[in-house]
Each structure stands twice: as structure tokens, then as C-alpha cells.
Amino acid sequence: MSDGILLLGRVPSFSNLLVSAGPGSNGWKLAMGSGEIIMKLISGSTEDDISKVLGFDAHAFSPAGRCLHAPLFTKLCQARWGVDEYVGKKKDNITEDLS
């Protein structure tokens, strides 16, 4: 994201893709907190749960509604992890576990 605002959470178009990106040069400062949020999401916590525990609106950083079209990102996900656009399923020829 070119706005320098953290993009953190689940990518709605994919069932098993989470992202932590966008803070620019502040990334190293935010790494521990970003990692904790990603860990909580992977563990099954919702953004509402995280907001209550950590005391801020975790929805503010969600990729939902902020990334509407990212053809390069989509191609990267398809090439690296075999994720089909808008489906969230692995391609048959990819054996790496994405869950």
C-alpha cells in the first residue's frame, strides 16, 4: 500500500491468506505487534476479539475494502502458493500445505 498505513489481516478473496504489509520504514517497529495480531487470527480469534483484548479497532487495518484490485499480488500468490484468484483453493499441481 502506498499510503504507509498498515495493511494487516485476512484477504477476503482467499480462505487462507493473511497479509502484513504497508508500514514502509516503520515495519521493523511494528513487527512484534503485527506478528501477534497475525498469530491471533491464525489461532481463530476474530478482529472483534482482538480489538477487545488489545484496546484498538483491529478492523482499521483490515485489507477488506482497501485492496480492490492487485494483479501483481494475485499473480505472485498464484505462482508461489498455487492459490486461485477469488477461490482460495490450491491448484492440483502444488503440494505445499497452505493451511
Coordinates of N, CA and C in Angstrom, one line a residue:
M1 N 0.9 -1.2 0.0 CA 0.0 0.0 0.0 C 0.9 1.2 0.0
S2 N 0.6 2.1 -0.8 CA 1.4 3.3 -0.9 C 1.1 4.4 0.1
D3 N 0.0 4.2 0.9 CA -0.4 5.2 1.9 C 0.4 5.1 3.2
G4 N 1.2 4.1 3.3 CA 2.0 4.0 4.6 C 1.2 3.5 5.8
I5 N 0.0 3.2 5.6 CA -0.9 2.7 6.7 C -0.8 1.1 6.6
L6 N -0.7 0.6 7.8 CA -0.5 -0.9 7.9 C -1.7 -1.6 7.3
L7 N -1.4 -2.6 6.6 CA -2.4 -3.5 6.0 C -2.2 -4.8 6.7
L8 N -3.2 -5.2 7.5 CA -2.9 -6.4 8.4 C -4.2 -7.2 8.6
G9 N -4.2 -8.4 8.2 CA -5.3 -9.3 8.4 C -5.6 -10.2 7.2
R10 N -6.8 -10.8 7.2 CA -7.2 -11.7 6.2 C -7.6 -11.0 4.9
V11 N -7.1 -11.6 3.8 CA -7.5 -11.1 2.5 C -8.8 -11.8 2.1
P12 N -9.9 -11.1 2.0 CA -11.3 -11.6 1.9 C -11.4 -12.6 0.7
S13 N -10.7 -12.4 -0.4 CA -10.9 -13.2 -1.6 C -10.3 -14.6 -1.5
F14 N -9.5 -14.8 -0.4 CA -8.8 -16.1 -0.2 C -9.2 -16.7 1.2
S15 N -9.4 -17.9 1.2 CA -9.8 -18.5 2.5 C -8.6 -18.7 3.5
N16 N -7.4 -18.7 3.0 CA -6.3 -19.0 3.9 C -5.1 -18.0 3.7
L17 N -5.3 -16.8 3.3 CA -4.2 -15.9 3.1 C -4.4 -14.7 4.0
L18 N -3.3 -14.4 4.8 CA -3.2 -13.3 5.7 C -2.1 -12.4 5.2
V19 N -2.1 -11.1 5.5 CA -1.1 -10.2 5.0 C -0.7 -9.3 6.1
S20 N 0.6 -8.9 6.1 CA 1.1 -7.9 7.0 C 2.0 -7.0 6.1
A21 N 1.6 -5.9 5.7 CA 2.3 -5.1 4.7 C 2.0 -3.6 4.9
G22 N 2.8 -2.7 4.2 CA 2.4 -1.4 4.1 C 2.9 -0.3 5.0
P23 N 3.6 -0.7 6.1 CA 4.0 0.4 7.0 C 5.3 1.1 6.6
G24 N 5.9 0.7 5.5 CA 7.1 1.4 5.0 C 8.2 1.2 6.0
S25 N 8.9 2.3 6.3 CA 10.1 2.3 7.1 C 9.8 2.0 8.6
N26 N 8.5 2.0 9.0 CA 8.1 1.7 10.3 C 7.8 0.2 10.5
G27 N 8.0 -0.6 9.5 CA 7.8 -2.0 9.6 C 8.5 -2.7 10.7
W28 N 9.8 -2.4 10.9 CA 10.6 -3.0 11.9 C 10.1 -2.7 13.3
K29 N 9.5 -1.5 13.5 CA 9.0 -1.0 14.7 C 7.6 -1.7 15.1
L30 N 6.9 -2.1 14.0 CA 5.6 -2.7 14.2 C 5.6 -4.2 14.1
A31 N 6.7 -4.8 13.9 CA 6.8 -6.2 13.6 C 6.3 -7.1 14.7
M32 N 6.6 -6.8 16.0 CA 6.2 -7.6 17.1 C 4.6 -7.6 17.2
G33 N 4.1 -6.4 17.2 CA 2.6 -6.3 17.3 C 1.9 -6.9 16.1
S34 N 2.4 -6.7 14.9 CA 1.8 -7.2 13.7 C 1.8 -8.7 13.8
G35 N 3.0 -9.3 14.2 CA 3.1 -10.7 14.3 C 2.1 -11.3 15.3
E36 N 1.9 -10.6 16.4 CA 0.9 -11.0 17.4 C -0.5 -11.1 16.9
I37 N -0.8 -10.0 16.1 CA -2.2 -10.0 15.5 C -2.4 -11.1 14.5
I38 N -1.4 -11.3 13.6 CA -1.5 -12.4 12.7 C -1.6 -13.8 13.4
M39 N -0.8 -14.0 14.5 CA -0.9 -15.2 15.3 C -2.3 -15.4 15.8
K40 N -2.9 -14.3 16.4 CA -4.2 -14.4 16.9 C -5.2 -14.8 15.8
L41 N -5.1 -14.2 14.6 CA -6.0 -14.5 13.6 C -5.9 -16.0 13.1
I42 N -4.6 -16.4 13.0 CA -4.4 -17.8 12.7 C -5.0 -18.8 13.7
S43 N -4.9 -18.4 15.0 CA -5.4 -19.2 16.1 C -6.9 -19.2 16.2
G44 N -7.6 -18.4 15.4 CA -9.1 -18.4 15.4 C -9.7 -17.2 16.0
S45 N -9.0 -16.2 16.5 CA -9.6 -15.0 17.0 C -10.1 -14.2 15.9
T46 N -11.2 -13.4 16.2 CA -11.8 -12.5 15.2 C -11.2 -11.1 15.4
E47 N -11.4 -10.2 14.5 CA -11.0 -8.9 14.6 C -11.6 -8.2 15.8
D48 N -12.9 -8.6 16.1 CA -13.6 -8.1 17.3 C -12.9 -8.5 18.6
D49 N -12.5 -9.8 18.6 CA -11.8 -10.3 19.8 C -10.5 -9.6 20.0
I50 N -9.8 -9.4 18.9 CA -8.5 -8.7 19.0 C -8.7 -7.3 19.5
S51 N -9.7 -6.6 19.0 CA -10.0 -5.2 19.4 C -10.3 -5.1 20.9
K52 N -11.0 -6.1 21.4 CA -11.3 -6.1 22.8 C -10.1 -6.3 23.7
V53 N -9.3 -7.3 23.3 CA -8.1 -7.6 24.1 C -7.0 -6.6 24.0
L54 N -6.7 -6.0 22.8 CA -5.6 -5.1 22.6 C -6.0 -3.6 22.7
G55 N -7.3 -3.3 22.8 CA -7.8 -2.0 23.0 C -7.7 -1.0 21.9
F56 N -7.8 -1.5 20.6 CA -7.9 -0.6 19.5 C -8.7 -1.3 18.4
D57 N -9.2 -0.6 17.4 CA -10.0 -1.2 16.4 C -9.2 -1.9 15.4
A58 N -9.1 -3.2 15.5 CA -8.3 -4.1 14.6 C -8.9 -4.0 13.1
H59 N -10.2 -3.7 13.0 CA -10.8 -3.6 11.7 C -10.1 -2.5 10.8
A60 N -9.5 -1.5 11.5 CA -8.9 -0.3 10.8 C -7.8 -0.7 9.9
F61 N -7.1 -1.9 10.2 CA -6.0 -2.3 9.4 C -6.3 -3.4 8.4
S62 N -7.6 -3.8 8.4 CA -8.0 -5.0 7.5 C -7.8 -4.7 6.1
P63 N -7.4 -5.7 5.3 CA -7.3 -5.5 3.8 C -8.7 -5.4 3.2
A64 N -9.8 -5.8 3.8 CA -11.1 -5.8 3.3 C -11.5 -4.4 2.9
G65 N -11.8 -4.2 1.6 CA -12.2 -2.9 1.1 C -11.1 -1.9 0.8
R66 N -9.9 -2.3 1.1 CA -8.7 -1.4 0.8 C -8.0 -1.9 -0.4
C67 N -7.9 -3.2 -0.7 CA -7.2 -3.7 -1.8 C -8.3 -4.3 -2.7
L68 N -8.7 -3.5 -3.7 CA -9.8 -4.0 -4.6 C -9.2 -4.7 -5.8
H69 N -8.1 -4.3 -6.3 CA -7.5 -5.0 -7.5 C -6.0 -4.9 -7.4
A70 N -5.4 -6.1 -7.3 CA -4.0 -6.1 -7.2 C -3.4 -7.2 -8.1
P71 N -3.4 -7.0 -9.4 CA -3.0 -8.1 -10.3 C -1.6 -8.7 -10.1
L72 N -0.6 -7.8 -9.7 CA 0.7 -8.4 -9.4 C 0.7 -9.3 -8.2
F73 N 0.0 -8.9 -7.1 CA -0.1 -9.6 -5.9 C -0.8 -11.0 -6.2
T74 N -1.9 -10.9 -7.0 CA -2.6 -12.1 -7.4 C -1.7 -13.1 -8.1
K75 N -1.0 -12.6 -9.1 CA -0.1 -13.4 -9.9 C 1.0 -14.0 -9.0
L76 N 1.5 -13.3 -8.0 CA 2.5 -13.8 -7.1 C 1.9 -14.9 -6.2
C77 N 0.7 -14.7 -5.7 CA 0.1 -15.8 -4.9 C -0.2 -17.0 -5.8
Q78 N -0.6 -16.8 -7.0 CA -0.8 -18.0 -7.9 C 0.5 -18.7 -8.2
A79 N 1.5 -18.0 -8.5 CA 2.8 -18.6 -8.8 C 3.5 -19.3 -7.6
R80 N 3.5 -18.6 -6.5 CA 4.2 -19.1 -5.3 C 3.5 -20.2 -4.6
W81 N 2.2 -20.0 -4.3 CA 1.4 -20.9 -3.4 C 0.3 -21.6 -4.2
G82 N 0.1 -21.4 -5.4 CA -0.9 -22.1 -6.2 C -2.3 -21.7 -5.8
V83 N -2.5 -20.5 -5.3 CA -3.8 -20.0 -4.9 C -4.5 -19.4 -6.1
D84 N -5.7 -20.0 -6.3 CA -6.6 -19.5 -7.4 C -7.3 -18.2 -7.0
E85 N -7.3 -17.2 -7.9 CA -7.9 -15.9 -7.6 C -9.4 -16.1 -7.3
Y86 N -9.8 -15.5 -6.2 CA -11.2 -15.4 -5.7 C -11.8 -16.8 -5.3
V87 N -10.9 -17.8 -5.2 CA -11.4 -19.1 -4.8 C -10.8 -19.5 -3.5
G88 N -9.5 -19.3 -3.4 CA -8.8 -19.7 -2.1 C -8.5 -21.2 -2.1
K89 N -8.4 -21.8 -3.2 CA -8.0 -23.3 -3.3 C -6.7 -23.4 -3.9
K90 N -6.0 -24.5 -3.5 CA -4.7 -24.8 -4.1 C -4.9 -25.4 -5.5
K91 N -4.0 -25.1 -6.4 CA -4.0 -25.8 -7.7 C -3.5 -27.3 -7.5
D92 N -4.0 -28.2 -8.3 CA -3.7 -29.6 -8.1 C -2.2 -29.9 -8.2
N93 N -1.4 -29.1 -9.0 CA 0.0 -29.4 -9.1 C 0.9 -28.9 -8.0
I94 N 0.3 -28.2 -7.0 CA 1.0 -27.7 -5.9 C 0.8 -28.6 -4.7
T95 N 1.9 -29.0 -4.1 CA 1.8 -29.9 -3.0 C 2.0 -29.3 -1.6
E96 N 2.5 -28.0 -1.6 CA 2.8 -27.4 -0.3 C 1.5 -27.1 0.4
D97 N 1.5 -27.4 1.7 CA 0.3 -27.2 2.6 C 0.1 -25.7 2.9
L98 N -1.0 -25.1 2.5 CA -1.3 -23.7 2.7 C -2.1 -23.5 4.0
S99 N -2.5 -24.5 4.7 CA -3.3 -24.2 5.9 C -2.6 -23.9 7.1

